[in-house]
Amino acid sequence: MTPTLQLAFDLIARRSVTPDDDGCQALMMERLAAAGFNNEELRFEEVENFWSRRGTEGPLVCFAGHTDVVPTGPEGRWSHPPFTPTIVDGLLYGRGAADMKGSLAAMVVACENFVRKHPNHKGSIAFLITSDEEGPAKNGTVKVVETLEARNEKIDMCIVGEPSSTNAVGDVVKNGRRGSLGAVLHVHGIQGHVAYPHLAKNPVHIAAPALAELAAEHWDEGNEFFPATSFQISNIKAGTGATNVIPGELEVVFNFRFSTELTADILKERTHAILDKHGLSYDIDWNLSGEPFLTARGPLVEASVQAIKEVTGRDTELSTAGGTSDGRFIAPTGAQVLELGPCNATIHKLDEHIVAEDLDTLTVIYERILELLLA
Ligand SMILES: [Zn+2]
């Protein structure tokens, strides 16, 4: 068993279902302290986080990630118990194997190896680890970043260990993410008897043309790194349950995934313009999960592309597809942010697994990136 796999086993065996950490961070901090890192525990309400740094100079290269995992679903339907890491036919099974305890193990071992070979490396290396990525994400990375900003401690480059790869480790690196803007729209009408519609005002009828226009709207073209912005309605509800009642109110839940061609404010304005044009009486609760971000070519992208090529022979693809990650909290500070981790085919599923030796490959890639940036 390699050091990375051993550490991955030790992390997966801890039942750190979000927001519980269940000792994962203590284990990581112990290893990092032994490698010359200074640990700082940063607890916000019930969420455990830590910041760990080796060195005082710039540039500061940070590894970021989360120790929490999503719930297992029915444990009896797993081929192997989700918190009993198991390797069968070269595949490592366990909750968090891909998302993202495997990456955490690879990061720690990569740093141990790098520091052993380069004890007087340039710049600084840091870890920003939370146990609140899979949950509400209110007391995790966002709060740690606020703490760092308040004391003007700047991350220059950040590798997030989210499982970015598609078919083979390193084939895809995420160099940005689309923004996510959600909303709950309430359209107000007047409840009444379906037989007396002149005494009522049906919010379903009033809203339907406006919703059709929102759904058909061409928001942007996207750009070199981003697909076109998409608008999706995820729920509509109205009605009292009775067939003879015109509902008094309609609720619509929708979400934008948007490119760097637009901002959340522009999307809000354009949505209001369409709703207003149709004369709706309404209110909207907006929820911005994150503005889009992009890390264009630069030292971190170059080092990662080169390291992946050297270690695996692969030409990596830069992509901004997929869901949001905690990179959205780090990028606004001006840091270059990349997501580089194992394959994501089974994340959040029953029987989550990855190719076990991919974690050793990932360890060498992370170490090589450090060498290219800080040796
Ligand atoms: Zn994750």
XYZ file of C-alpha atoms and ligand atoms in Angstrom:
376
model
C 0.000 0.000 0.000
C 1.440 3.380 -1.008
C 1.540 6.320 1.453
C -1.226 8.134 -0.487
C -3.538 5.117 -0.497
C -2.864 4.478 3.190
C -3.816 8.058 4.054
C -6.857 7.898 1.754
C -7.977 4.763 3.635
C -7.551 6.521 6.982
C -9.635 9.477 5.788
C -12.403 7.433 4.126
C -12.801 5.328 7.279
C -13.923 8.446 9.173
C -17.680 9.086 8.896
C -17.429 12.745 8.018
C -20.903 13.273 6.573
C -21.340 17.013 6.064
C -20.757 19.074 8.168
C -19.020 16.562 10.471
C -15.261 16.258 10.140
C -14.886 13.209 12.395
C -11.151 13.686 12.939
C -10.063 13.979 9.309
C -8.606 17.450 9.787
C -6.691 16.482 12.938
C -5.100 13.675 10.972
C -4.105 16.010 8.130
C -2.780 18.673 10.522
C -0.660 16.124 12.348
C 0.984 15.109 9.063
C 1.460 18.705 7.940
C 2.935 19.812 11.279
C 5.513 17.040 10.942
C 6.403 18.474 7.520
C 7.006 21.944 8.958
C 3.588 23.545 8.441
C 1.983 25.887 10.988
C -1.611 24.888 11.638
C -4.417 27.242 12.548
C -7.802 25.813 13.450
C -10.638 28.063 12.306
C -13.977 26.951 13.685
C -17.104 28.866 12.684
C -20.242 27.757 14.521
C -20.428 23.970 14.082
C -18.000 23.848 11.163
C -14.361 22.870 11.523
C -11.865 24.377 9.100
C -8.134 24.810 9.135
C -5.446 26.939 7.512
C -1.929 25.566 7.440
C 1.112 27.308 6.018
C 4.768 26.491 5.483
C 6.934 29.538 4.801
C 6.364 33.267 5.102
C 7.373 34.498 1.641
C 5.423 34.770 -1.598
C 4.296 33.375 -3.888
C 1.779 31.468 -1.805
C 0.599 28.241 -3.433
C -2.467 26.827 -1.677
C -4.154 23.423 -1.788
C -7.864 23.706 -1.018
C -10.483 21.100 -0.329
C -13.067 19.581 1.952
C -13.143 16.692 4.412
C -16.930 16.383 4.471
C -18.741 13.946 2.212
C -22.340 13.677 1.030
C -24.649 11.138 2.732
C -24.270 7.547 1.580
C -27.861 6.745 0.706
C -28.930 3.220 1.751
C -25.690 1.624 2.994
C -27.039 -1.865 2.308
C -27.097 -1.100 -1.407
C -23.323 -0.455 -1.506
C -21.208 -3.383 -2.729
C -18.749 -2.564 0.070
C -19.588 -0.610 3.242
C -19.103 3.090 2.334
C -16.823 3.847 5.282
C -14.771 0.669 4.925
C -12.358 1.538 2.118
C -11.877 -1.476 -0.123
C -9.746 -2.100 -3.209
C -11.155 -4.642 -5.667
C -9.691 -5.146 -9.145
C -7.629 -1.989 -8.780
C -10.640 0.172 -7.858
C -10.820 1.959 -4.517
C -14.394 2.008 -3.154
C -15.667 4.267 -0.391
C -17.614 7.467 0.210
C -15.221 10.316 -0.557
C -12.772 8.195 -2.587
C -13.283 10.618 -5.504
C -14.917 13.608 -3.779
C -12.487 14.336 -2.316
C -10.560 12.446 0.326
C -8.405 10.818 -2.332
C -7.193 14.249 -3.449
C -6.590 15.334 0.144
C -4.339 12.323 0.700
C -2.491 13.033 -2.558
C -1.969 16.692 -1.595
C -0.560 15.873 1.830
C 1.809 13.195 0.543
C 2.877 15.398 -2.400
C 3.816 18.148 0.058
C 5.657 15.712 2.328
C 7.681 14.464 -0.640
C 8.336 17.964 -1.993
C 9.443 19.354 1.381
C 11.746 16.409 1.964
C 13.508 17.097 -1.351
C 13.292 20.900 -1.156
C 13.371 21.887 2.522
C 14.326 25.465 1.618
C 11.807 25.932 -1.205
C 10.825 29.350 -2.521
C 7.583 31.017 -1.466
C 5.027 29.306 0.764
C 2.697 26.328 0.604
C -0.672 26.345 2.359
C -3.753 24.199 2.949
C -7.264 25.635 3.198
C -9.523 22.813 4.337
C -13.197 22.911 5.325
C -15.866 20.439 6.420
C -18.697 22.537 4.965
C -18.419 22.247 1.200
C -21.181 19.703 0.554
C -23.637 21.434 2.918
C -24.717 25.071 3.126
C -21.102 26.299 2.617
C -21.766 29.266 4.900
C -19.164 28.639 7.615
C -16.429 27.060 5.556
C -14.110 28.359 2.859
C -15.945 31.674 2.583
C -15.219 32.455 6.268
C -11.600 31.305 6.083
C -11.081 33.547 3.048
C -12.610 36.470 4.975
C -10.170 35.790 7.822
C -7.208 35.777 5.430
C -8.399 38.921 3.647
C -8.828 40.755 6.972
C -5.144 40.265 7.735
C -4.079 40.788 4.106
C -2.762 37.258 3.672
C -3.007 36.676 -0.100
C -3.233 33.353 -1.919
C -1.455 33.725 -5.262
C -2.259 30.326 -6.725
C -4.759 27.734 -5.538
C -5.313 24.118 -6.549
C -8.721 22.824 -5.516
C -8.776 19.030 -5.323
C -12.267 18.595 -6.734
C -12.559 15.580 -9.057
C -12.053 17.379 -12.371
C -11.060 14.427 -14.557
C -13.397 12.653 -16.977
C -11.856 9.398 -18.273
C -8.272 9.445 -16.969
C -6.599 11.424 -14.226
C -5.453 14.825 -15.494
C -7.420 14.723 -18.768
C -9.488 17.728 -17.658
C -8.594 20.652 -15.418
C -11.245 23.186 -14.466
C -9.894 26.704 -14.895
C -13.100 28.471 -14.030
C -16.700 27.913 -13.199
C -19.963 29.269 -14.406
C -21.843 31.551 -12.047
C -24.983 30.263 -10.361
C -27.940 32.529 -9.632
C -31.127 31.060 -8.193
C -34.492 32.666 -7.573
C -37.914 32.006 -6.113
C -40.590 34.001 -7.908
C -44.030 34.583 -6.397
C -46.673 35.800 -8.828
C -49.711 37.280 -7.081
C -53.258 36.787 -8.313
C -56.694 36.665 -6.741
C -58.138 33.336 -5.621
C -61.646 32.498 -6.738
C -64.145 29.975 -8.099
C -63.250 28.579 -11.530
C -66.871 29.207 -12.578
C -66.527 32.918 -11.786
C -63.166 33.873 -13.345
C -64.196 37.531 -13.702
C -64.045 37.723 -9.890
C -60.572 36.197 -9.701
C -57.141 36.761 -11.233
C -55.336 33.612 -12.298
C -51.559 33.904 -11.656
C -50.880 30.805 -13.787
C -52.440 32.447 -16.843
C -50.699 35.748 -16.182
C -47.288 34.163 -15.623
C -47.287 31.618 -18.451
C -46.336 34.008 -21.318
C -43.657 35.651 -19.174
C -42.168 32.268 -18.253
C -42.255 31.202 -21.898
C -40.334 34.341 -22.813
C -37.758 33.760 -20.067
C -37.315 30.164 -21.228
C -36.853 31.257 -24.855
C -34.569 34.201 -24.088
C -31.103 34.172 -25.637
C -29.009 35.435 -22.716
C -25.567 35.403 -24.340
C -23.353 33.417 -26.717
C -20.874 32.257 -24.077
C -17.223 32.714 -25.036
C -13.997 30.764 -25.610
C -14.121 29.238 -22.114
C -17.839 29.229 -21.294
C -20.949 27.714 -22.884
C -23.937 30.020 -23.401
C -25.776 31.065 -20.253
C -28.705 28.799 -19.432
C -31.995 29.510 -17.671
C -33.849 26.549 -16.177
C -37.104 26.370 -14.242
C -36.812 23.662 -11.605
C -40.238 23.885 -10.015
C -43.648 25.463 -10.449
C -46.470 25.231 -7.988
C -49.871 26.796 -7.487
C -53.322 25.551 -6.617
C -55.143 24.571 -3.471
C -55.660 20.921 -4.337
C -59.266 21.521 -5.361
C -60.140 21.429 -9.070
C -62.672 24.232 -8.827
C -60.422 26.901 -7.292
C -58.367 29.450 -9.199
C -55.154 29.744 -7.180
C -54.235 33.049 -5.581
C -50.523 32.653 -6.050
C -47.948 30.921 -8.255
C -44.447 29.999 -7.109
C -41.681 29.409 -9.650
C -38.152 28.286 -8.772
C -35.499 28.896 -11.411
C -31.738 29.040 -11.817
C -29.216 30.629 -14.126
C -25.814 29.069 -14.873
C -23.974 31.955 -16.446
C -20.775 32.860 -18.216
C -18.283 35.681 -17.660
C -20.113 37.601 -20.423
C -22.786 38.500 -17.854
C -23.063 39.420 -14.200
C -25.730 38.512 -11.674
C -26.942 42.125 -11.684
C -27.434 42.133 -15.457
C -29.404 38.864 -15.269
C -31.611 40.283 -12.518
C -32.305 43.445 -14.536
C -33.185 41.521 -17.677
C -35.450 39.134 -15.740
C -37.297 42.026 -14.110
C -37.672 43.730 -17.500
C -39.419 40.664 -18.958
C -41.685 40.191 -15.945
C -42.576 43.882 -15.877
C -43.334 43.904 -19.602
C -46.012 41.264 -18.979
C -47.537 43.325 -16.181
C -47.082 40.753 -13.441
C -47.564 41.547 -9.779
C -44.727 39.612 -8.157
C -41.786 39.469 -5.830
C -38.497 37.600 -6.214
C -36.027 36.224 -3.677
C -32.651 36.024 -5.392
C -29.857 33.748 -4.198
C -26.433 34.235 -5.747
C -24.275 31.125 -5.155
C -21.323 32.593 -7.002
C -20.287 34.894 -9.814
C -18.432 33.116 -12.638
C -14.647 33.086 -12.531
C -11.892 32.316 -14.995
C -8.176 31.670 -14.528
C -6.670 32.399 -17.907
C -3.244 31.166 -18.987
C -0.547 32.082 -16.497
C 1.967 30.399 -14.172
C -0.502 28.043 -12.465
C -2.179 26.887 -15.690
C 1.211 26.470 -17.416
C 2.701 24.477 -14.520
C -0.343 22.212 -14.285
C -0.510 21.533 -18.028
C 3.230 20.771 -18.082
C 3.131 18.548 -14.981
C 0.199 16.508 -16.331
C 1.961 16.070 -19.673
C 5.228 14.965 -18.036
C 3.615 12.571 -15.565
C 0.827 11.065 -17.692
C 1.689 11.972 -21.285
C -1.762 13.591 -21.599
C -2.629 16.934 -23.140
C -5.071 18.282 -20.609
C -8.263 20.084 -21.552
C -9.118 23.347 -19.788
C -12.822 23.399 -18.968
C -15.352 25.493 -17.067
C -18.190 22.951 -17.176
C -19.779 21.356 -14.136
C -21.247 22.581 -10.870
C -19.965 25.176 -8.454
C -17.084 24.585 -6.055
C -15.400 26.471 -3.236
C -13.083 27.952 -5.867
C -15.843 30.561 -6.223
C -14.899 32.004 -2.828
C -11.140 32.037 -3.458
C -11.036 33.415 -7.016
C -12.558 36.831 -6.128
C -9.483 37.593 -3.965
C -7.438 37.724 -7.173
C -5.920 34.251 -6.795
C -5.338 32.014 -9.802
C -7.602 29.021 -9.122
C -7.611 25.598 -10.773
C -9.468 22.406 -9.961
C -7.423 19.276 -10.476
C -8.431 15.925 -9.056
C -9.394 12.344 -9.958
C -12.239 11.129 -12.187
C -15.719 12.266 -11.255
C -17.906 9.549 -12.830
C -19.187 8.159 -9.500
C -19.206 11.170 -7.193
C -22.205 11.413 -4.852
C -23.403 7.967 -6.088
C -23.744 4.579 -4.420
C -20.465 2.626 -4.818
C -18.344 5.781 -5.282
C -14.937 4.610 -6.517
C -11.808 5.555 -8.450
C -8.850 3.777 -9.986
C -6.625 3.339 -6.919
C -3.360 4.034 -8.705
C -4.756 7.333 -10.014
C -4.175 8.702 -6.516
C -0.464 7.922 -6.768
C -0.367 9.551 -10.210
C -2.150 12.578 -8.784
C 0.399 12.753 -5.967
C 3.255 12.949 -8.478
C 1.388 15.597 -10.511
C 0.822 17.790 -7.438
C 4.471 17.392 -6.402
C 5.655 18.271 -9.911
C 3.486 21.412 -9.923
C 5.116 22.487 -6.657
C 8.552 21.878 -8.165
C 7.752 23.963 -11.234
C 6.419 26.816 -9.098
C 8.531 26.761 -5.931
C 11.682 24.658 -6.313
Zn -16.183 17.951 -3.612
